[in-house]
Amino acid sequence: MIMSTVDLCDEVTLSTKSDIDKGWFLLDENIDIIVNDPTVPTDSRNLVCKAVKNFKDYVKEKNIKKNNFLDDVDFYDVKEKRAFEIQINLNKNIPSSAGLAGGSGNAAAVLHALNIVTNSGLSVDELIVIAKKIGADVPFLVLTVANLNDEIKEYQAGLDKKSMLQATLAVRARGVGEKLEPVNSFDAFVLLVNPGFDVFTGEVYSRLNLWDEQGNKVIKKEGNCIEKFQCMLNSEYSDEVDYDKLKTFMKNDLESYTLKAYPEVKKIKEALAELAPESIVMMSGSGPTVYAIADSPITLEKAYNEFRGKYRVVHIVRMLK
C-alpha cells in the first residue's frame, strides 16, 4: 500500500523517575498509561504497551548475546546499569480505532523515546525490527516520527551511518510493512470524517472474504495499480496533480468488508463523493474514517459544513511534503 502523513497528531511524553510513585511503574509490572481520552485502553490492548514490552525484550536479548547483561533487572540504562521507571502521557487528537494509525504513531514515538532515555543506541533499522512485531504500519511511523522530531533526528544521526530519513513522509510499504520505498508526497488538503464508533483492524482482516462460492478470488491482486500510482508520484510529480488519473489508481480492498458491516461508513463515503465531486474519496485503512483529498480546502468546505457537528471527528488537514 501507499502510506502518507497529514498534520494531525497525538502528543506523547515519556518521563523517567528514580522512585516509585503514583502513576509510575516498573517495566515488569502492569503498565499504567495516562491518557486524556477515557475511551482509549490503557492495558495490553494499547500499542504503547506492546512497544515497551518489545523494546525491553529486544534490548535484553541483545545484551545477553553481548554477555553484558550483568544485573537481574527487567530494564536498565546500558551505561548506568540502573533500573528504570517511566511514565507515559498520551494527549490524543487522533481518534482511536479509526484507521488513521494514531496508536501506531504513539508506539513509534515511544520506541524512539525509550531508545534515548535508556541510552540503548539502537539504529533505525533495529527499531524497525521491533516495530514490525507491533503492527504493520509502525515501521513507517518509526521513520516519520524521527523525521518530524528534531531531538530524535539528532540522536539517530549520531548512530546511523547511512542517510536514514530520505523522503519518509510518504512510502510504498510491502512485506509486513517493513519493506519501505520512498515516494513523493504532494500538496493536498484532506477532509477526515469519523462516525464515532470503533472498527478494529483484526475484525476486518478476520472477516475479509477473498473468495466467492465458486472459489473465484473476489479481491484481485492489483499490483499494477500500485506501480502506476508510485510511478505517477515519483516520475510525473508536480504541484498540479491529475486527480482524475490518480483516482483510477486508488483502491482499498478492506472496504469490501467494512462498508457492508457498517452501513454508516458507506453512507458517509457516498455523501462525501456527492458533496465534493472533484475530490478523491476513500476509506482510511480498515475504517471507519473516510477521507476526501482535494487540491484546495474550498473544494471540501461544503462537505465539512455538512458533517461538522454530526460526527465525532471532522477535520480538514493538510498532507505533509
PDB file of C-alpha atoms in Angstrom:
ATOM      1  CA  MET A   1       0.000   0.000   0.000  1.00  0.00           C
ATOM      2  CA  ILE A   2       0.919   3.669  -0.253  1.00  0.00           C
ATOM      3  CA  MET A   3       1.049   5.471   3.101  1.00  0.00           C
ATOM      4  CA  SER A   4       1.275   9.202   3.629  1.00  0.00           C
ATOM      5  CA  THR A   5       1.076  11.666   6.517  1.00  0.00           C
ATOM      6  CA  VAL A   6      -1.056  14.680   7.440  1.00  0.00           C
ATOM      7  CA  ASP A   7      -0.658  17.440  10.007  1.00  0.00           C
ATOM      8  CA  LEU A   8      -2.832  15.833  12.680  1.00  0.00           C
ATOM      9  CA  CYS A   9      -1.009  14.188  15.564  1.00  0.00           C
ATOM     10  CA  ASP A  10      -1.122  12.950  19.134  1.00  0.00           C
ATOM     11  CA  GLU A  11       1.338  14.221  21.738  1.00  0.00           C
ATOM     12  CA  VAL A  12       3.426  11.625  23.559  1.00  0.00           C
ATOM     13  CA  THR A  13       5.525  12.418  26.642  1.00  0.00           C
ATOM     14  CA  LEU A  14       7.785   9.840  28.254  1.00  0.00           C
ATOM     15  CA  SER A  15       9.489  10.681  31.548  1.00  0.00           C
ATOM     16  CA  THR A  16      11.778   8.779  33.923  1.00  0.00           C
ATOM     17  CA  LYS A  17      11.773   8.834  37.699  1.00  0.00           C
ATOM     18  CA  SER A  18      14.025   7.204  40.283  1.00  0.00           C
ATOM     19  CA  ASP A  19      11.392   6.470  42.931  1.00  0.00           C
ATOM     20  CA  ILE A  20       8.087   4.640  42.558  1.00  0.00           C
ATOM     21  CA  ASP A  21       5.148   6.990  42.989  1.00  0.00           C
ATOM     22  CA  LYS A  22       1.539   7.172  41.853  1.00  0.00           C
ATOM     23  CA  GLY A  23       1.409   6.832  38.073  1.00  0.00           C
ATOM     24  CA  TRP A  24       4.916   5.382  37.804  1.00  0.00           C
ATOM     25  CA  PHE A  25       5.701   1.771  37.186  1.00  0.00           C
ATOM     26  CA  LEU A  26       8.497  -0.720  36.798  1.00  0.00           C
ATOM     27  CA  LEU A  27       8.546  -2.363  33.398  1.00  0.00           C
ATOM     28  CA  ASP A  28       7.871  -5.814  34.840  1.00  0.00           C
ATOM     29  CA  GLU A  29       4.547  -4.645  36.282  1.00  0.00           C
ATOM     30  CA  ASN A  30       1.249  -3.762  34.640  1.00  0.00           C
ATOM     31  CA  ILE A  31       1.607  -0.527  32.712  1.00  0.00           C
ATOM     32  CA  ASP A  32      -0.496   2.457  33.723  1.00  0.00           C
ATOM     33  CA  ILE A  33      -0.712   4.972  30.888  1.00  0.00           C
ATOM     34  CA  ILE A  34      -2.114   8.454  31.488  1.00  0.00           C
ATOM     35  CA  VAL A  35      -4.480   9.386  28.637  1.00  0.00           C
ATOM     36  CA  ASN A  36      -6.749  12.388  28.127  1.00  0.00           C
ATOM     37  CA  ASP A  37      -9.335  10.235  26.304  1.00  0.00           C
ATOM     38  CA  PRO A  38     -11.239   7.753  28.533  1.00  0.00           C
ATOM     39  CA  THR A  39     -12.173   5.613  25.513  1.00  0.00           C
ATOM     40  CA  VAL A  40      -8.524   4.707  24.885  1.00  0.00           C
ATOM     41  CA  PRO A  41      -7.480   1.409  26.533  1.00  0.00           C
ATOM     42  CA  THR A  42      -4.588   1.620  28.992  1.00  0.00           C
ATOM     43  CA  ASP A  43      -3.836  -2.097  29.179  1.00  0.00           C
ATOM     44  CA  SER A  44      -2.088  -4.504  26.800  1.00  0.00           C
ATOM     45  CA  ARG A  45      -4.514  -3.557  24.000  1.00  0.00           C
ATOM     46  CA  ASN A  46      -2.722  -0.217  23.715  1.00  0.00           C
ATOM     47  CA  LEU A  47       0.136  -0.428  21.215  1.00  0.00           C
ATOM     48  CA  VAL A  48       2.271   1.692  23.546  1.00  0.00           C
ATOM     49  CA  CYS A  49       2.325  -1.257  25.974  1.00  0.00           C
ATOM     50  CA  LYS A  50       3.409  -3.551  23.153  1.00  0.00           C
ATOM     51  CA  ALA A  51       6.136  -1.062  22.214  1.00  0.00           C
ATOM     52  CA  VAL A  52       7.516  -1.062  25.770  1.00  0.00           C
ATOM     53  CA  LYS A  53       7.447  -4.862  26.027  1.00  0.00           C
ATOM     54  CA  ASN A  54       9.034  -5.498  22.631  1.00  0.00           C
ATOM     55  CA  PHE A  55      11.694  -2.841  23.156  1.00  0.00           C
ATOM     56  CA  LYS A  56      12.584  -4.317  26.544  1.00  0.00           C
ATOM     57  CA  ASP A  57      12.759  -7.856  25.124  1.00  0.00           C
ATOM     58  CA  TYR A  58      14.950  -6.768  22.205  1.00  0.00           C
ATOM     59  CA  VAL A  59      17.431  -4.875  24.383  1.00  0.00           C
ATOM     60  CA  LYS A  60      17.576  -7.719  26.904  1.00  0.00           C
ATOM     61  CA  GLU A  61      18.271 -10.309  24.200  1.00  0.00           C
ATOM     62  CA  LYS A  62      20.842  -8.088  22.518  1.00  0.00           C
ATOM     63  CA  ASN A  63      22.763  -7.579  25.751  1.00  0.00           C
ATOM     64  CA  ILE A  64      22.609 -11.255  26.677  1.00  0.00           C
ATOM     65  CA  LYS A  65      24.225 -12.028  23.305  1.00  0.00           C
ATOM     66  CA  LYS A  66      26.910  -9.439  24.070  1.00  0.00           C
ATOM     67  CA  ASN A  67      27.427 -11.034  27.524  1.00  0.00           C
ATOM     68  CA  ASN A  68      26.939  -7.748  29.331  1.00  0.00           C
ATOM     69  CA  PHE A  69      23.516  -8.313  30.851  1.00  0.00           C
ATOM     70  CA  LEU A  70      25.025  -8.087  34.323  1.00  0.00           C
ATOM     71  CA  ASP A  71      22.144  -7.170  36.598  1.00  0.00           C
ATOM     72  CA  ASP A  72      18.983  -9.169  37.190  1.00  0.00           C
ATOM     73  CA  VAL A  73      16.603  -6.331  36.316  1.00  0.00           C
ATOM     74  CA  ASP A  74      13.922  -6.096  33.675  1.00  0.00           C
ATOM     75  CA  PHE A  75      15.281  -2.937  32.165  1.00  0.00           C
ATOM     76  CA  TYR A  76      18.270  -0.705  32.679  1.00  0.00           C
ATOM     77  CA  ASP A  77      20.337   2.114  31.328  1.00  0.00           C
ATOM     78  CA  VAL A  78      23.078   0.385  29.324  1.00  0.00           C
ATOM     79  CA  LYS A  79      25.687   2.796  30.715  1.00  0.00           C
ATOM     80  CA  GLU A  80      24.492   3.304  34.287  1.00  0.00           C
ATOM     81  CA  LYS A  81      23.143  -0.227  34.901  1.00  0.00           C
ATOM     82  CA  ARG A  82      20.151   1.015  36.878  1.00  0.00           C
ATOM     83  CA  ALA A  83      16.523   0.008  36.745  1.00  0.00           C
ATOM     84  CA  PHE A  84      14.133   2.386  35.030  1.00  0.00           C
ATOM     85  CA  GLU A  85      10.690   3.562  35.977  1.00  0.00           C
ATOM     86  CA  ILE A  86       8.784   5.527  33.370  1.00  0.00           C
ATOM     87  CA  GLN A  87       5.578   7.468  32.897  1.00  0.00           C
ATOM     88  CA  ILE A  88       3.853   7.854  29.521  1.00  0.00           C
ATOM     89  CA  ASN A  89       1.342  10.617  28.897  1.00  0.00           C
ATOM     90  CA  LEU A  90      -0.799  10.466  25.766  1.00  0.00           C
ATOM     91  CA  ASN A  91      -2.634  13.566  24.626  1.00  0.00           C
ATOM     92  CA  LYS A  92      -4.944  12.148  21.956  1.00  0.00           C
ATOM     93  CA  ASN A  93      -6.076  14.225  18.985  1.00  0.00           C
ATOM     94  CA  ILE A  94      -6.400  11.299  16.558  1.00  0.00           C
ATOM     95  CA  PRO A  95      -9.432   9.109  17.343  1.00  0.00           C
ATOM     96  CA  SER A  96      -8.643   5.533  18.353  1.00  0.00           C
ATOM     97  CA  SER A  97      -9.544   2.501  16.215  1.00  0.00           C
ATOM     98  CA  ALA A  98     -10.224   4.874  13.333  1.00  0.00           C
ATOM     99  CA  GLY A  99      -7.929   3.515  10.615  1.00  0.00           C
ATOM    100  CA  LEU A 100      -5.652   6.560  10.987  1.00  0.00           C
ATOM    101  CA  ALA A 101      -2.675   4.843  12.685  1.00  0.00           C
ATOM    102  CA  GLY A 102      -2.825   7.064  15.779  1.00  0.00           C
ATOM    103  CA  GLY A 103      -1.893   4.191  18.090  1.00  0.00           C
ATOM    104  CA  SER A 104       0.874   3.092  15.737  1.00  0.00           C
ATOM    105  CA  GLY A 105       2.337   6.598  15.751  1.00  0.00           C
ATOM    106  CA  ASN A 106       2.286   6.609  19.551  1.00  0.00           C
ATOM    107  CA  ALA A 107       4.080   3.253  19.627  1.00  0.00           C
ATOM    108  CA  ALA A 108       6.735   4.552  17.217  1.00  0.00           C
ATOM    109  CA  ALA A 109       7.265   7.642  19.366  1.00  0.00           C
ATOM    110  CA  VAL A 110       7.670   5.507  22.496  1.00  0.00           C
ATOM    111  CA  LEU A 111      10.273   3.302  20.784  1.00  0.00           C
ATOM    112  CA  HIS A 112      12.341   6.397  19.982  1.00  0.00           C
ATOM    113  CA  ALA A 113      11.850   7.866  23.463  1.00  0.00           C
ATOM    114  CA  LEU A 114      12.937   4.637  25.161  1.00  0.00           C
ATOM    115  CA  ASN A 115      15.964   4.448  22.887  1.00  0.00           C
ATOM    116  CA  ILE A 116      17.031   7.925  24.007  1.00  0.00           C
ATOM    117  CA  VAL A 117      16.302   7.797  27.742  1.00  0.00           C
ATOM    118  CA  THR A 118      17.919   4.356  28.161  1.00  0.00           C
ATOM    119  CA  ASN A 119      20.954   5.188  26.013  1.00  0.00           C
ATOM    120  CA  SER A 120      20.402   1.899  24.198  1.00  0.00           C
ATOM    121  CA  GLY A 121      21.866   3.229  20.955  1.00  0.00           C
ATOM    122  CA  LEU A 122      19.617   1.220  18.646  1.00  0.00           C
ATOM    123  CA  SER A 123      19.761   2.093  14.972  1.00  0.00           C
ATOM    124  CA  VAL A 124      16.648   2.916  12.979  1.00  0.00           C
ATOM    125  CA  ASP A 125      16.940  -0.495  11.312  1.00  0.00           C
ATOM    126  CA  GLU A 126      16.835  -2.143  14.750  1.00  0.00           C
ATOM    127  CA  LEU A 127      13.828  -0.059  15.787  1.00  0.00           C
ATOM    128  CA  ILE A 128      12.079  -1.179  12.598  1.00  0.00           C
ATOM    129  CA  VAL A 129      12.736  -4.824  13.538  1.00  0.00           C
ATOM    130  CA  ILE A 130      10.959  -4.152  16.853  1.00  0.00           C
ATOM    131  CA  ALA A 131       8.227  -2.092  15.164  1.00  0.00           C
ATOM    132  CA  LYS A 132       7.327  -4.924  12.782  1.00  0.00           C
ATOM    133  CA  LYS A 133       6.219  -7.023  15.772  1.00  0.00           C
ATOM    134  CA  ILE A 134       3.859  -4.292  16.954  1.00  0.00           C
ATOM    135  CA  GLY A 135       1.924  -3.508  13.773  1.00  0.00           C
ATOM    136  CA  ALA A 136       2.224  -3.324  10.000  1.00  0.00           C
ATOM    137  CA  ASP A 137       2.305   0.478   9.839  1.00  0.00           C
ATOM    138  CA  VAL A 138       4.642   1.065  12.826  1.00  0.00           C
ATOM    139  CA  PRO A 139       7.901   0.708  10.782  1.00  0.00           C
ATOM    140  CA  PHE A 140       6.832   3.586   8.511  1.00  0.00           C
ATOM    141  CA  LEU A 141       5.930   5.700  11.522  1.00  0.00           C
ATOM    142  CA  VAL A 142       9.296   4.999  13.156  1.00  0.00           C
ATOM    143  CA  LEU A 143      10.811   6.850  10.201  1.00  0.00           C
ATOM    144  CA  THR A 144       8.169   9.572  10.097  1.00  0.00           C
ATOM    145  CA  VAL A 145       8.343  10.377  13.814  1.00  0.00           C
ATOM    146  CA  ALA A 146      12.119  10.715  13.524  1.00  0.00           C
ATOM    147  CA  ASN A 147      11.726  12.984  10.514  1.00  0.00           C
ATOM    148  CA  LEU A 148       9.408  15.342  12.361  1.00  0.00           C
ATOM    149  CA  ASN A 149      11.162  15.486  15.754  1.00  0.00           C
ATOM    150  CA  ASP A 150      14.473  17.357  15.905  1.00  0.00           C
ATOM    151  CA  GLU A 151      15.646  15.711  19.144  1.00  0.00           C
ATOM    152  CA  ILE A 152      15.106  12.209  17.748  1.00  0.00           C
ATOM    153  CA  LYS A 153      16.641  13.148  14.414  1.00  0.00           C
ATOM    154  CA  GLU A 154      19.762  14.484  16.109  1.00  0.00           C
ATOM    155  CA  TYR A 155      20.097  11.401  18.323  1.00  0.00           C
ATOM    156  CA  GLN A 156      19.702   8.951  15.428  1.00  0.00           C
ATOM    157  CA  ALA A 157      22.072  10.923  13.198  1.00  0.00           C
ATOM    158  CA  GLY A 158      24.848  10.025  15.612  1.00  0.00           C
ATOM    159  CA  LEU A 159      24.034   6.315  15.319  1.00  0.00           C
ATOM    160  CA  ASP A 160      23.176   5.721  11.682  1.00  0.00           C
ATOM    161  CA  LYS A 161      25.938   5.961   9.121  1.00  0.00           C
ATOM    162  CA  LYS A 162      23.562   5.950   6.194  1.00  0.00           C
ATOM    163  CA  SER A 163      21.024   8.638   5.406  1.00  0.00           C
ATOM    164  CA  MET A 164      18.071   7.000   7.112  1.00  0.00           C
ATOM    165  CA  LEU A 165      15.396   9.594   6.643  1.00  0.00           C
ATOM    166  CA  GLN A 166      15.073  10.147   2.920  1.00  0.00           C
ATOM    167  CA  ALA A 167      11.597  11.277   1.838  1.00  0.00           C
ATOM    168  CA  THR A 168       9.818   9.281   4.530  1.00  0.00           C
ATOM    169  CA  LEU A 169       6.666  11.377   4.736  1.00  0.00           C
ATOM    170  CA  ALA A 170       5.165   9.027   2.146  1.00  0.00           C
ATOM    171  CA  VAL A 171       6.151   5.462   1.249  1.00  0.00           C
ATOM    172  CA  ARG A 172       5.149   2.335  -0.561  1.00  0.00           C
ATOM    173  CA  ALA A 173       5.066  -0.461   2.007  1.00  0.00           C
ATOM    174  CA  ARG A 174       5.449  -4.175   1.285  1.00  0.00           C
ATOM    175  CA  GLY A 175       6.068  -7.327   3.277  1.00  0.00           C
ATOM    176  CA  VAL A 176       4.733  -6.908   6.804  1.00  0.00           C
ATOM    177  CA  GLY A 177       5.129  -3.152   6.473  1.00  0.00           C
ATOM    178  CA  GLU A 178       8.907  -3.234   6.929  1.00  0.00           C
ATOM    179  CA  LYS A 179       9.932  -3.023   3.255  1.00  0.00           C
ATOM    180  CA  LEU A 180       9.641   0.683   2.546  1.00  0.00           C
ATOM    181  CA  GLU A 181      10.278   2.650  -0.633  1.00  0.00           C
ATOM    182  CA  PRO A 182      10.086   6.460  -0.501  1.00  0.00           C
ATOM    183  CA  VAL A 183       7.559   8.114  -2.799  1.00  0.00           C
ATOM    184  CA  ASN A 184       6.942  11.793  -3.376  1.00  0.00           C
ATOM    185  CA  SER A 185       4.121  13.314  -1.423  1.00  0.00           C
ATOM    186  CA  PHE A 186       2.102  16.147  -2.923  1.00  0.00           C
ATOM    187  CA  ASP A 187       0.464  19.273  -1.588  1.00  0.00           C
ATOM    188  CA  ALA A 188      -3.178  18.482  -0.861  1.00  0.00           C
ATOM    189  CA  PHE A 189      -5.931  19.004   1.670  1.00  0.00           C
ATOM    190  CA  VAL A 190      -7.792  16.132   3.284  1.00  0.00           C
ATOM    191  CA  LEU A 191     -11.209  16.070   4.937  1.00  0.00           C
ATOM    192  CA  LEU A 192     -11.413  13.363   7.608  1.00  0.00           C
ATOM    193  CA  VAL A 193     -14.836  12.174   8.794  1.00  0.00           C
ATOM    194  CA  ASN A 194     -15.026   9.682  11.649  1.00  0.00           C
ATOM    195  CA  PRO A 195     -18.544   8.461  12.564  1.00  0.00           C
ATOM    196  CA  GLY A 196     -17.830   7.956  16.264  1.00  0.00           C
ATOM    197  CA  PHE A 197     -17.612   4.189  16.626  1.00  0.00           C
ATOM    198  CA  ASP A 198     -14.645   1.820  16.563  1.00  0.00           C
ATOM    199  CA  VAL A 199     -13.710  -0.646  13.866  1.00  0.00           C
ATOM    200  CA  PHE A 200     -10.896  -2.978  14.879  1.00  0.00           C
ATOM    201  CA  THR A 201      -8.358  -3.985  12.246  1.00  0.00           C
ATOM    202  CA  GLY A 202      -8.277  -7.585  13.476  1.00  0.00           C
ATOM    203  CA  GLU A 203     -12.013  -7.895  12.941  1.00  0.00           C
ATOM    204  CA  VAL A 204     -11.791  -6.607   9.366  1.00  0.00           C
ATOM    205  CA  TYR A 205      -8.972  -8.952   8.361  1.00  0.00           C
ATOM    206  CA  SER A 206     -10.581 -11.982  10.026  1.00  0.00           C
ATOM    207  CA  ARG A 207     -13.904 -11.342   8.254  1.00  0.00           C
ATOM    208  CA  LEU A 208     -12.432 -10.453   4.879  1.00  0.00           C
ATOM    209  CA  ASN A 209     -13.711 -12.967   2.335  1.00  0.00           C
ATOM    210  CA  LEU A 210     -11.301 -13.278  -0.563  1.00  0.00           C
ATOM    211  CA  TRP A 211     -13.267 -15.936  -2.474  1.00  0.00           C
ATOM    212  CA  ASP A 212     -16.850 -16.328  -3.665  1.00  0.00           C
ATOM    213  CA  GLU A 213     -18.930 -19.521  -3.510  1.00  0.00           C
ATOM    214  CA  GLN A 214     -17.423 -20.745  -6.791  1.00  0.00           C
ATOM    215  CA  GLY A 215     -13.894 -20.373  -5.419  1.00  0.00           C
ATOM    216  CA  ASN A 216     -13.073 -17.322  -7.519  1.00  0.00           C
ATOM    217  CA  LYS A 217     -10.952 -14.647  -5.934  1.00  0.00           C
ATOM    218  CA  VAL A 218     -13.153 -11.627  -5.180  1.00  0.00           C
ATOM    219  CA  ILE A 219     -10.259  -9.284  -4.452  1.00  0.00           C
ATOM    220  CA  LYS A 220      -7.778  -9.401  -7.274  1.00  0.00           C
ATOM    221  CA  LYS A 221      -4.139  -8.609  -6.801  1.00  0.00           C
ATOM    222  CA  GLU A 222      -3.835  -5.227  -8.438  1.00  0.00           C
ATOM    223  CA  GLY A 223      -0.137  -4.529  -8.015  1.00  0.00           C
ATOM    224  CA  ASN A 224      -0.210  -2.792 -11.367  1.00  0.00           C
ATOM    225  CA  CYS A 225      -2.336  -0.003  -9.842  1.00  0.00           C
ATOM    226  CA  ILE A 226       0.201   0.468  -7.071  1.00  0.00           C
ATOM    227  CA  GLU A 227       3.024   0.512  -9.617  1.00  0.00           C
ATOM    228  CA  LYS A 228       1.241   3.182 -11.649  1.00  0.00           C
ATOM    229  CA  PHE A 229       0.433   5.204  -8.543  1.00  0.00           C
ATOM    230  CA  GLN A 230       4.051   5.069  -7.383  1.00  0.00           C
ATOM    231  CA  CYS A 231       5.328   5.920 -10.853  1.00  0.00           C
ATOM    232  CA  MET A 232       2.968   8.885 -11.124  1.00  0.00           C
ATOM    233  CA  LEU A 233       4.049  10.317  -7.788  1.00  0.00           C
ATOM    234  CA  ASN A 234       7.761   9.823  -8.446  1.00  0.00           C
ATOM    235  CA  SER A 235       8.094  10.477 -12.184  1.00  0.00           C
ATOM    236  CA  GLU A 236       5.168  12.664 -13.125  1.00  0.00           C
ATOM    237  CA  TYR A 237       5.157  14.543  -9.851  1.00  0.00           C
ATOM    238  CA  SER A 238       4.238  18.213  -9.974  1.00  0.00           C
ATOM    239  CA  ASP A 239       2.228  20.708  -7.970  1.00  0.00           C
ATOM    240  CA  GLU A 240      -0.612  20.167 -10.438  1.00  0.00           C
ATOM    241  CA  VAL A 241      -1.697  16.611  -9.627  1.00  0.00           C
ATOM    242  CA  ASP A 242      -4.092  14.991 -12.095  1.00  0.00           C
ATOM    243  CA  TYR A 243      -6.822  13.928  -9.649  1.00  0.00           C
ATOM    244  CA  ASP A 244      -8.859  12.095 -12.287  1.00  0.00           C
ATOM    245  CA  LYS A 245      -5.834   9.985 -13.162  1.00  0.00           C
ATOM    246  CA  LEU A 246      -4.867   9.495  -9.531  1.00  0.00           C
ATOM    247  CA  LYS A 247      -8.394   8.328  -8.697  1.00  0.00           C
ATOM    248  CA  THR A 248      -8.111   5.395 -11.127  1.00  0.00           C
ATOM    249  CA  PHE A 249      -5.057   4.080  -9.238  1.00  0.00           C
ATOM    250  CA  MET A 250      -6.509   4.273  -5.726  1.00  0.00           C
ATOM    251  CA  LYS A 251      -8.271   1.297  -4.131  1.00  0.00           C
ATOM    252  CA  ASN A 252      -8.821  -0.008  -0.608  1.00  0.00           C
ATOM    253  CA  ASP A 253      -9.611  -3.743  -0.529  1.00  0.00           C
ATOM    254  CA  LEU A 254     -10.681  -3.520   3.133  1.00  0.00           C
ATOM    255  CA  GLU A 255     -13.762  -1.551   2.092  1.00  0.00           C
ATOM    256  CA  SER A 256     -15.287  -4.801   0.794  1.00  0.00           C
ATOM    257  CA  TYR A 257     -15.989  -5.833   4.399  1.00  0.00           C
ATOM    258  CA  THR A 258     -16.242  -2.577   6.360  1.00  0.00           C
ATOM    259  CA  LEU A 259     -18.746  -0.853   4.063  1.00  0.00           C
ATOM    260  CA  LYS A 260     -21.091  -3.859   4.272  1.00  0.00           C
ATOM    261  CA  ALA A 261     -20.707  -4.435   8.004  1.00  0.00           C
ATOM    262  CA  TYR A 262     -21.023  -0.740   8.890  1.00  0.00           C
ATOM    263  CA  PRO A 263     -23.646   0.938   6.633  1.00  0.00           C
ATOM    264  CA  GLU A 264     -22.936   4.336   8.222  1.00  0.00           C
ATOM    265  CA  VAL A 265     -19.426   4.274   6.760  1.00  0.00           C
ATOM    266  CA  LYS A 266     -20.839   3.577   3.301  1.00  0.00           C
ATOM    267  CA  LYS A 267     -23.335   6.406   3.798  1.00  0.00           C
ATOM    268  CA  ILE A 268     -20.530   8.845   4.666  1.00  0.00           C
ATOM    269  CA  LYS A 269     -18.456   7.780   1.681  1.00  0.00           C
ATOM    270  CA  GLU A 270     -21.353   8.220  -0.747  1.00  0.00           C
ATOM    271  CA  ALA A 271     -22.277  11.613   0.739  1.00  0.00           C
ATOM    272  CA  LEU A 272     -18.675  12.814   0.573  1.00  0.00           C
ATOM    273  CA  ALA A 273     -18.415  11.831  -3.097  1.00  0.00           C
ATOM    274  CA  GLU A 274     -21.587  13.793  -3.808  1.00  0.00           C
ATOM    275  CA  LEU A 275     -20.639  16.872  -1.761  1.00  0.00           C
ATOM    276  CA  ALA A 276     -17.055  17.038  -3.042  1.00  0.00           C
ATOM    277  CA  PRO A 277     -17.184  15.519  -6.552  1.00  0.00           C
ATOM    278  CA  GLU A 278     -13.790  16.920  -7.557  1.00  0.00           C
ATOM    279  CA  SER A 279     -12.050  15.112  -4.685  1.00  0.00           C
ATOM    280  CA  ILE A 280     -10.833  11.539  -4.245  1.00  0.00           C
ATOM    281  CA  VAL A 281     -12.966   9.747  -1.629  1.00  0.00           C
ATOM    282  CA  MET A 282     -11.918   6.566   0.150  1.00  0.00           C
ATOM    283  CA  MET A 283     -11.930   4.793   3.499  1.00  0.00           C
ATOM    284  CA  SER A 284      -8.716   5.053   5.508  1.00  0.00           C
ATOM    285  CA  GLY A 285      -7.173   1.711   6.443  1.00  0.00           C
ATOM    286  CA  SER A 286      -9.703  -0.664   7.958  1.00  0.00           C
ATOM    287  CA  GLY A 287     -12.037   2.241   8.753  1.00  0.00           C
ATOM    288  CA  PRO A 288     -14.304   3.683   9.901  1.00  0.00           C
ATOM    289  CA  THR A 289     -12.751   7.048   8.981  1.00  0.00           C
ATOM    290  CA  VAL A 290     -13.484   8.207   5.431  1.00  0.00           C
ATOM    291  CA  TYR A 291     -11.382  10.850   3.721  1.00  0.00           C
ATOM    292  CA  ALA A 292     -11.614  13.151   0.724  1.00  0.00           C
ATOM    293  CA  ILE A 293      -8.429  14.517  -0.920  1.00  0.00           C
ATOM    294  CA  ALA A 294      -8.549  17.783  -2.855  1.00  0.00           C
ATOM    295  CA  ASP A 295      -6.150  20.444  -4.066  1.00  0.00           C
ATOM    296  CA  SER A 296      -7.941  23.192  -2.136  1.00  0.00           C
ATOM    297  CA  PRO A 297      -9.819  23.421   1.172  1.00  0.00           C
ATOM    298  CA  ILE A 298     -12.548  25.317  -0.692  1.00  0.00           C
ATOM    299  CA  THR A 299     -13.404  22.079  -2.533  1.00  0.00           C
ATOM    300  CA  LEU A 300     -14.031  20.432   0.842  1.00  0.00           C
ATOM    301  CA  GLU A 301     -15.894  23.273   2.572  1.00  0.00           C
ATOM    302  CA  LYS A 302     -19.422  22.190   1.664  1.00  0.00           C
ATOM    303  CA  ALA A 303     -18.821  18.653   2.905  1.00  0.00           C
ATOM    304  CA  TYR A 304     -17.086  19.932   6.046  1.00  0.00           C
ATOM    305  CA  ASN A 305     -20.048  22.133   6.942  1.00  0.00           C
ATOM    306  CA  GLU A 306     -22.456  19.275   6.263  1.00  0.00           C
ATOM    307  CA  PHE A 307     -20.666  16.779   8.529  1.00  0.00           C
ATOM    308  CA  ARG A 308     -19.455  19.116  11.283  1.00  0.00           C
ATOM    309  CA  GLY A 309     -21.469  18.521  14.435  1.00  0.00           C
ATOM    310  CA  LYS A 310     -22.929  15.266  13.129  1.00  0.00           C
ATOM    311  CA  TYR A 311     -19.922  13.050  13.813  1.00  0.00           C
ATOM    312  CA  ARG A 312     -17.208  12.603  16.428  1.00  0.00           C
ATOM    313  CA  VAL A 313     -14.319  13.893  14.350  1.00  0.00           C
ATOM    314  CA  VAL A 314     -14.481  16.138  11.302  1.00  0.00           C
ATOM    315  CA  HIS A 315     -11.174  17.768  10.354  1.00  0.00           C
ATOM    316  CA  ILE A 316      -9.636  19.412   7.327  1.00  0.00           C
ATOM    317  CA  VAL A 317      -5.922  18.661   7.456  1.00  0.00           C
ATOM    318  CA  ARG A 318      -3.009  19.089   5.098  1.00  0.00           C
ATOM    319  CA  MET A 319      -0.740  16.420   3.648  1.00  0.00           C
ATOM    320  CA  LEU A 320       2.915  16.752   4.637  1.00  0.00           C
ATOM    321  CA  LYS A 321       5.517  17.003   1.891  1.00  0.00           C
TER     322      LYS A 321
END
